[in-house]
Short mmCIF file of C-alpha atoms and ligand atoms in Angstrom, two decimals:
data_model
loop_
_atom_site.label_atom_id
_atom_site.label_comp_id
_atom_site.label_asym_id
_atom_site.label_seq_id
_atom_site.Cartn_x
_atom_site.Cartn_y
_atom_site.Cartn_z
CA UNK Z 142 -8.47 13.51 2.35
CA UNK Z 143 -10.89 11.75 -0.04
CA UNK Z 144 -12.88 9.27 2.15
CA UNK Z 145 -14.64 6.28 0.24
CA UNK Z 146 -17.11 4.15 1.60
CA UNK Z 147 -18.08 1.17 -0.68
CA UNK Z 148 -20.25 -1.97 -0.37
CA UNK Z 149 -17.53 -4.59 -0.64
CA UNK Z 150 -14.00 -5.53 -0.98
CA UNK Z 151 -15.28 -6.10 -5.45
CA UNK Z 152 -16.08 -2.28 -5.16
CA UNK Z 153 -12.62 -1.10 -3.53
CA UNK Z 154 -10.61 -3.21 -6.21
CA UNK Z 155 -12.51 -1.86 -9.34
CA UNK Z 156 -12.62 1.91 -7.94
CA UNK Z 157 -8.58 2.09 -6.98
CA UNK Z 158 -8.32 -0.16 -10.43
CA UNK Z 159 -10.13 2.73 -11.77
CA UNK Z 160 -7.44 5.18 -10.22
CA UNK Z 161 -4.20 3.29 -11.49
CA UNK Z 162 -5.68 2.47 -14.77
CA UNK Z 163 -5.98 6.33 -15.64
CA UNK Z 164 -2.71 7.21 -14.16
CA UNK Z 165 -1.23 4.41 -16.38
CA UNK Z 166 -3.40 5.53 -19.58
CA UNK Z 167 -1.99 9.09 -18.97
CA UNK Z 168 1.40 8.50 -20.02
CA UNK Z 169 4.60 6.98 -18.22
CA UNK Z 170 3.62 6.47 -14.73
CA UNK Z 171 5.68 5.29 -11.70
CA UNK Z 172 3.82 2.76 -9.67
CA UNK Z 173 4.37 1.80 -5.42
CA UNK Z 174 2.83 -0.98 -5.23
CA UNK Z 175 2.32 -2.83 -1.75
CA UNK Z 176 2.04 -6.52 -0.95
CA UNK Z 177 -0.10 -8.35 1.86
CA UNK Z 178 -3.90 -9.25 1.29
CA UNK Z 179 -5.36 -5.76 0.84
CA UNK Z 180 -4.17 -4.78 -3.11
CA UNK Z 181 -5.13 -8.27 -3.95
CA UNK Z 182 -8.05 -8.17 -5.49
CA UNK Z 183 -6.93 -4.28 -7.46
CA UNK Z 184 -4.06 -6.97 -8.73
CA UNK Z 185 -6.63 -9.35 -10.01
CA UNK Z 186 -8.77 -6.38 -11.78
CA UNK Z 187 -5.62 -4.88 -13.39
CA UNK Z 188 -4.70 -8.09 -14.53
CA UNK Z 189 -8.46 -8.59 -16.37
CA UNK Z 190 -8.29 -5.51 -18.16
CA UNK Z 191 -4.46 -6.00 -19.28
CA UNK Z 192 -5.29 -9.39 -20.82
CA UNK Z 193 -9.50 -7.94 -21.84
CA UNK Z 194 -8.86 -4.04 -22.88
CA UNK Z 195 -4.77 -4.12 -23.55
CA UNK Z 196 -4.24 -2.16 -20.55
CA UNK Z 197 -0.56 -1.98 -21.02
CA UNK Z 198 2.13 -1.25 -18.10
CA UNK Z 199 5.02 -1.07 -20.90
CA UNK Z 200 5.77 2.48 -20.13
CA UNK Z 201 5.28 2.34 -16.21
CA UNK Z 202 7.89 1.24 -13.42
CA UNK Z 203 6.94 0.56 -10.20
CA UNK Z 204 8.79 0.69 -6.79
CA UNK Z 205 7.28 -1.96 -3.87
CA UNK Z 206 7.20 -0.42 -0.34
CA UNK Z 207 8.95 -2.38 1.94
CA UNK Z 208 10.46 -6.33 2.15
CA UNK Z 209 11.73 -9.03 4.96
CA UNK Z 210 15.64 -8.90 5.84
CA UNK Z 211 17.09 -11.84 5.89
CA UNK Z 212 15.02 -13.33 2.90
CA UNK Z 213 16.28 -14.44 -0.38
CA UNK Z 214 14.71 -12.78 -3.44
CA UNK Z 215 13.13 -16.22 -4.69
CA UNK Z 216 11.94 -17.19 -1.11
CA UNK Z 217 7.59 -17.52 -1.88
CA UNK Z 218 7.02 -15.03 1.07
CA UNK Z 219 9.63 -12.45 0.19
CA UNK Z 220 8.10 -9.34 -1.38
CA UNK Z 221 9.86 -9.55 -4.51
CA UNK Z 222 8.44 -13.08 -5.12
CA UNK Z 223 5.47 -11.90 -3.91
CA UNK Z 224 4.45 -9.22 -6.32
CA UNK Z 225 5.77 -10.92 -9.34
CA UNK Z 226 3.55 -13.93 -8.71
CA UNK Z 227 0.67 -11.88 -7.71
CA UNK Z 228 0.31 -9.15 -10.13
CA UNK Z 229 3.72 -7.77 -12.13
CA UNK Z 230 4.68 -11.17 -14.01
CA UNK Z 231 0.85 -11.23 -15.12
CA UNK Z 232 1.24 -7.85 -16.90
CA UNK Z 233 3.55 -6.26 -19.53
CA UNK Z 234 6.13 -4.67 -17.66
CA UNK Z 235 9.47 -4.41 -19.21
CA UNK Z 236 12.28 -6.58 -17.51
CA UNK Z 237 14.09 -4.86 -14.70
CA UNK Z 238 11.44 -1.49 -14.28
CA UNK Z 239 9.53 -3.77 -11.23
CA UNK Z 240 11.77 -2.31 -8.46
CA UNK Z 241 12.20 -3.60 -4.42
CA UNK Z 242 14.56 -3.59 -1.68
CA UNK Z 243 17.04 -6.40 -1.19
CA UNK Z 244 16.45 -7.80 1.41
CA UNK Z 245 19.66 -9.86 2.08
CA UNK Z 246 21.82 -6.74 0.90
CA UNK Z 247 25.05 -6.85 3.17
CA UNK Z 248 24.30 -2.96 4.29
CA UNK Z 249 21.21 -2.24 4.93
CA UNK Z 250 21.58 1.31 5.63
CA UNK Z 251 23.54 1.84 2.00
CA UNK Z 252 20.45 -0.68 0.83
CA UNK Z 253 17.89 2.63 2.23
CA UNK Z 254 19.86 5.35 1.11
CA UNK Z 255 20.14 3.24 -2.16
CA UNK Z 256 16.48 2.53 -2.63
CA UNK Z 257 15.35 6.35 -1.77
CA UNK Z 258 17.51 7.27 -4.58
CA UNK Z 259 16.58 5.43 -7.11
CA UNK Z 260 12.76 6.58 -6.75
CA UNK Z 261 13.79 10.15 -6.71
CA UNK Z 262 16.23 9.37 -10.40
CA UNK Z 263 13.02 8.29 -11.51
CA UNK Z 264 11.10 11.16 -10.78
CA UNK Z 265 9.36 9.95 -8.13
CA UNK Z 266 6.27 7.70 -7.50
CA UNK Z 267 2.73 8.86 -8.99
CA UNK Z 268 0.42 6.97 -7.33
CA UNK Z 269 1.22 4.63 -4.46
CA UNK Z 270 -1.00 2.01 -3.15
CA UNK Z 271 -1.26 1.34 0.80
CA UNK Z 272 -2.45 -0.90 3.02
CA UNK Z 273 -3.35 -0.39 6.81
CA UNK Z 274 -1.72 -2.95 9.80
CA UNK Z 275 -3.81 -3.42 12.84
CA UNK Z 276 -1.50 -1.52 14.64
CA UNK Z 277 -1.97 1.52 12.19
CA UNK Z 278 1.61 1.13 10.09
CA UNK Z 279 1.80 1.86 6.67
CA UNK Z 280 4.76 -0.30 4.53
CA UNK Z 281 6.35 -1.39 7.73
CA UNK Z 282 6.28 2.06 9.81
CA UNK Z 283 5.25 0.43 12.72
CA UNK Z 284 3.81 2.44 15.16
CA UNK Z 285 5.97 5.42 17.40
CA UNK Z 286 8.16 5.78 13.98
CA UNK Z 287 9.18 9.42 12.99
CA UNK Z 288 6.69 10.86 10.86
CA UNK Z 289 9.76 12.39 8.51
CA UNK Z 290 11.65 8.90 8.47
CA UNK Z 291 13.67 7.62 5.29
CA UNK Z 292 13.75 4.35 3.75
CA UNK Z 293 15.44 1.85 6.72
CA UNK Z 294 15.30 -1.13 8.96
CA UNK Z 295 13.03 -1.28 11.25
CA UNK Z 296 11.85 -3.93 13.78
CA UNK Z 297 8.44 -5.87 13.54
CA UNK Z 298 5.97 -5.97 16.46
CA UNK Z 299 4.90 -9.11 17.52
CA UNK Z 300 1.19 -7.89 16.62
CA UNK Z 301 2.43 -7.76 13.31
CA UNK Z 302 4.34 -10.89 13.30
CA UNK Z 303 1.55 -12.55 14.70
CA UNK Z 304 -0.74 -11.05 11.63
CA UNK Z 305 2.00 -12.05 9.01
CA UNK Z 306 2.25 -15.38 10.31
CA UNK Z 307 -0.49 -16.48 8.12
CA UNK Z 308 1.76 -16.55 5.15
CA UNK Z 309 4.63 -18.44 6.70
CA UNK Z 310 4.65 -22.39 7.99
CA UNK Z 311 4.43 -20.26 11.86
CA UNK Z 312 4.85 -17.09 13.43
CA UNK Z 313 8.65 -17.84 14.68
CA UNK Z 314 9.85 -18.03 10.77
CA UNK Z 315 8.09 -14.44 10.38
CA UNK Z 316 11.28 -12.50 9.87
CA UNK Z 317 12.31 -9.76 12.76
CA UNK Z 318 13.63 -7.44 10.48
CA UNK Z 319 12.37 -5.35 7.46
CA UNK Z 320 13.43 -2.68 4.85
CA UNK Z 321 10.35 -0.16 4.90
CA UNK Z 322 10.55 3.60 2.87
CA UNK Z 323 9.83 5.70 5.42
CA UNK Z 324 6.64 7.81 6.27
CA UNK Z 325 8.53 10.77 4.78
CA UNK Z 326 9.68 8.82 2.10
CA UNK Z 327 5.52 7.71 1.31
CA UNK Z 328 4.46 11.28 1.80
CA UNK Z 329 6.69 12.61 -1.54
CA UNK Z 330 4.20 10.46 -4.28
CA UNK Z 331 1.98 12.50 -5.15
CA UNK Z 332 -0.90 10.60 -5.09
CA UNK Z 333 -1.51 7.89 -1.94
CA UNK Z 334 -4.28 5.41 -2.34
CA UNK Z 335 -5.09 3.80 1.10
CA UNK Z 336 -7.61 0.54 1.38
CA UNK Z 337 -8.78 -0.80 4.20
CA UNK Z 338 -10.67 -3.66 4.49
CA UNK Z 339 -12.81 -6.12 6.79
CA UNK Z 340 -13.85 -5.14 10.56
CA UNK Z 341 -9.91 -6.25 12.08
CA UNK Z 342 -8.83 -2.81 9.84
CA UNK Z 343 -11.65 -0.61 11.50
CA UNK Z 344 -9.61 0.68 14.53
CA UNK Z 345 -7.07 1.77 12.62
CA UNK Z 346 -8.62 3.10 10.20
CA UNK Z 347 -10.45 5.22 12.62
CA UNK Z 348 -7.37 6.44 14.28
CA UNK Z 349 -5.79 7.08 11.38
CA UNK Z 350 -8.50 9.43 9.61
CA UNK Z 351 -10.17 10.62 13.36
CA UNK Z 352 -7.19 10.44 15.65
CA UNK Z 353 -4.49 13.09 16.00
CA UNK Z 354 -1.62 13.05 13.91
CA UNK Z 355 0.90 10.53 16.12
CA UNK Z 356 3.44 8.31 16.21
CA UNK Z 357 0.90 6.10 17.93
CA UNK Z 358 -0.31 5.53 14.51
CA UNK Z 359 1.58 5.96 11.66
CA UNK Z 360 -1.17 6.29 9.16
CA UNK Z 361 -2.57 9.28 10.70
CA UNK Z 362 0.19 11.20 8.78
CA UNK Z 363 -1.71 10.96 5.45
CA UNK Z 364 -3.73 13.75 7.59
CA UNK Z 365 -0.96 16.44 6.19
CA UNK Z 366 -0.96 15.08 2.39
CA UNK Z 367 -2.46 16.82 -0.07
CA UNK Z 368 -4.04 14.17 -2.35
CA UNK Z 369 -5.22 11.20 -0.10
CA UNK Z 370 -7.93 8.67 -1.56
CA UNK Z 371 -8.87 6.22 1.21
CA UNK Z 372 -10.96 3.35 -0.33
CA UNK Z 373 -12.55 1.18 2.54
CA UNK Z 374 -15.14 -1.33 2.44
CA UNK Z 375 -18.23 -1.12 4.90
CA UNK Z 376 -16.46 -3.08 7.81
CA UNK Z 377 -13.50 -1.61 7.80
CA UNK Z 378 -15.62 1.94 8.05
CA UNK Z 379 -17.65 1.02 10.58
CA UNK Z 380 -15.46 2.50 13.48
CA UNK Z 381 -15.86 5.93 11.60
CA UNK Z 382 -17.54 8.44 13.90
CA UNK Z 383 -17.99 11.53 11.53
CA UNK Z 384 -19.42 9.83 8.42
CA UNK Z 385 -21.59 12.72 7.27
CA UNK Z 386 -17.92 14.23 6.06
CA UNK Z 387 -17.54 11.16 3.90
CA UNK Z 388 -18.62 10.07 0.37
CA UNK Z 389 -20.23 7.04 -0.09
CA UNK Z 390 -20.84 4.84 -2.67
CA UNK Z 391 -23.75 2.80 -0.68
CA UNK Z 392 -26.52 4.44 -1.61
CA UNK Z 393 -27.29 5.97 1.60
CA UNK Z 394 -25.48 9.87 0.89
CA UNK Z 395 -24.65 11.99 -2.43
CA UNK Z 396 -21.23 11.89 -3.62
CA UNK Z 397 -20.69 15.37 -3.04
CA UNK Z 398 -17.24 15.61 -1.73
CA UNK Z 399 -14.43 15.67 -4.54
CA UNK Z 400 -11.40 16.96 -5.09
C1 LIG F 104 1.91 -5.83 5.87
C2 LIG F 104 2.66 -4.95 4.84
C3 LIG F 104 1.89 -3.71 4.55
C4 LIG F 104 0.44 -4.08 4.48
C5 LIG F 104 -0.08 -4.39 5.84
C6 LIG F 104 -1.48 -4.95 5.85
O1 LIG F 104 2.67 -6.34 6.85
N1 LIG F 104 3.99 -4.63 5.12
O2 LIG F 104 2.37 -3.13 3.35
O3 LIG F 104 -0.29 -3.01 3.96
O4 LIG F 104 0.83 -5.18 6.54
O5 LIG F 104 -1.50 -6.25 5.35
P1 LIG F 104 -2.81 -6.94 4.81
O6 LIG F 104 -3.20 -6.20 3.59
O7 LIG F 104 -2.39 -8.37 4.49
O8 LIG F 104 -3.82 -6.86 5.89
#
């Protein structure tokens, strides 16, 4: 794994900005994107240089990780609403290449087995962007799922209920259910991105880069990927007991450690 240390959350967005814009420049590129706080600001930065350098995403797709059961498409909180409003809508992507999981599909199982498909017809995902739950899930793995696991419903935690509540009007309209690819499933793109930000991420992050590879936390099976970047800003490092393996960008080591 590539381990980055930067100053700030500014840093994180315009080095994994840096990341997708090459992939993108390189040709036709297939996307994951995630939702939730984290990407936010690499959303913001890809936006800028669409609308500042003609960054174009006409010849990309992208495939979302994971959304709510049980909410409508054009809900505000549902992940498809979500990533239109927050980054896809604000770019050039051509009608019907932003794909997600439906979230109110009748079968959820035929939804999965669906959704894994359709990544694999498109040759599957080039880069995929991650965040980190407290609890160490990636998408919506939450912890103690199988490391080899396919798209499919899962159950939330209440930790994580509790930490999406923020975006709802309180915790009890937090959905129970989600669709979430599966940690085997995020292991095929060839190219995983992982932020972490702020000090609540720090445990997590810690287990997932310094901890064995577990169930406990789902994370920790980047570990056996090939090409992992994980972009974190000082806080969320800060539980990080071997940093003299890492690269930072703080001015306090060499980058010495690439790929
Ligand atoms: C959410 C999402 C994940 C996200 C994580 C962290 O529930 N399903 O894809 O990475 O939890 O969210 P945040 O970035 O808001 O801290």
């Amino acid at each position: 794994m590539e381990i980055i240390i930067l100053p700030d959350a500014d840093a994180v967005a315009s080095t994994t900005a840096d990341i997708i814009e090459e992939q993108v420049r390189s040709g036709r590129s297939v996307l994951g994107l995630a939702t939730g706080s984290t990407p936010l600001g690499t959303y913001r930065e890809l936006i800028e240089r669409h609308s500042r350098d003609g960054l174009s995403f006409a010849d990309a797709q992208a495939f979302l990780l994971d959304e709510y059961v049980g909410l409508p498409a054009s809900h505000p909180e549902s992940y498809h609403s979500v990533i239109r409003r927050e980054f896809t809508d604000s770019v050039d992507f051509t009608v019907g290449t932003v794909h997600g999981l439906d979230g109110e599909a009748e079968n959820p199982a035929a939804e999965a087995g669906r959704y894994d498909a359709s990544i694999a017809a498109a040759g599957g995902v080039d880069v995929q962007i991650l965040g980190i739950g407290t609890d160490g899930h990636i998408g919506f793995n939450e912890p103690m799922s199988s490391l080899s696991s396919r798209t499919r419903i899962k159950t939330l935690t209440e930790q994580t209920r509790r930490d999406n509540a923020r975006f709802f009007a309180s915790q009890n309209e937090v959905p129970e259910h989600v669709l979430t690819q599966g940690l085997g499933t995020i292991r095929e793109a060839r190219h995983l991105l992982l932020l972490g930000l702020g000090e609540a991420k720090a445990a997590a992050v810690a287990a997932a880069i310094e901890g064995p590879i577990a169930a406990a936390c789902p994370a920790s099976v980047l570990q056996l990927h090939p090409h992992v970047t994980i972009l974190l800003d000082a806080p969320a490092a800060s539980k990080l007991a071997h940093t003299e393996y890492y690269q930072y960008t703080l001015g306090r080591k060499p980058a010495w450690q690439r790929f």
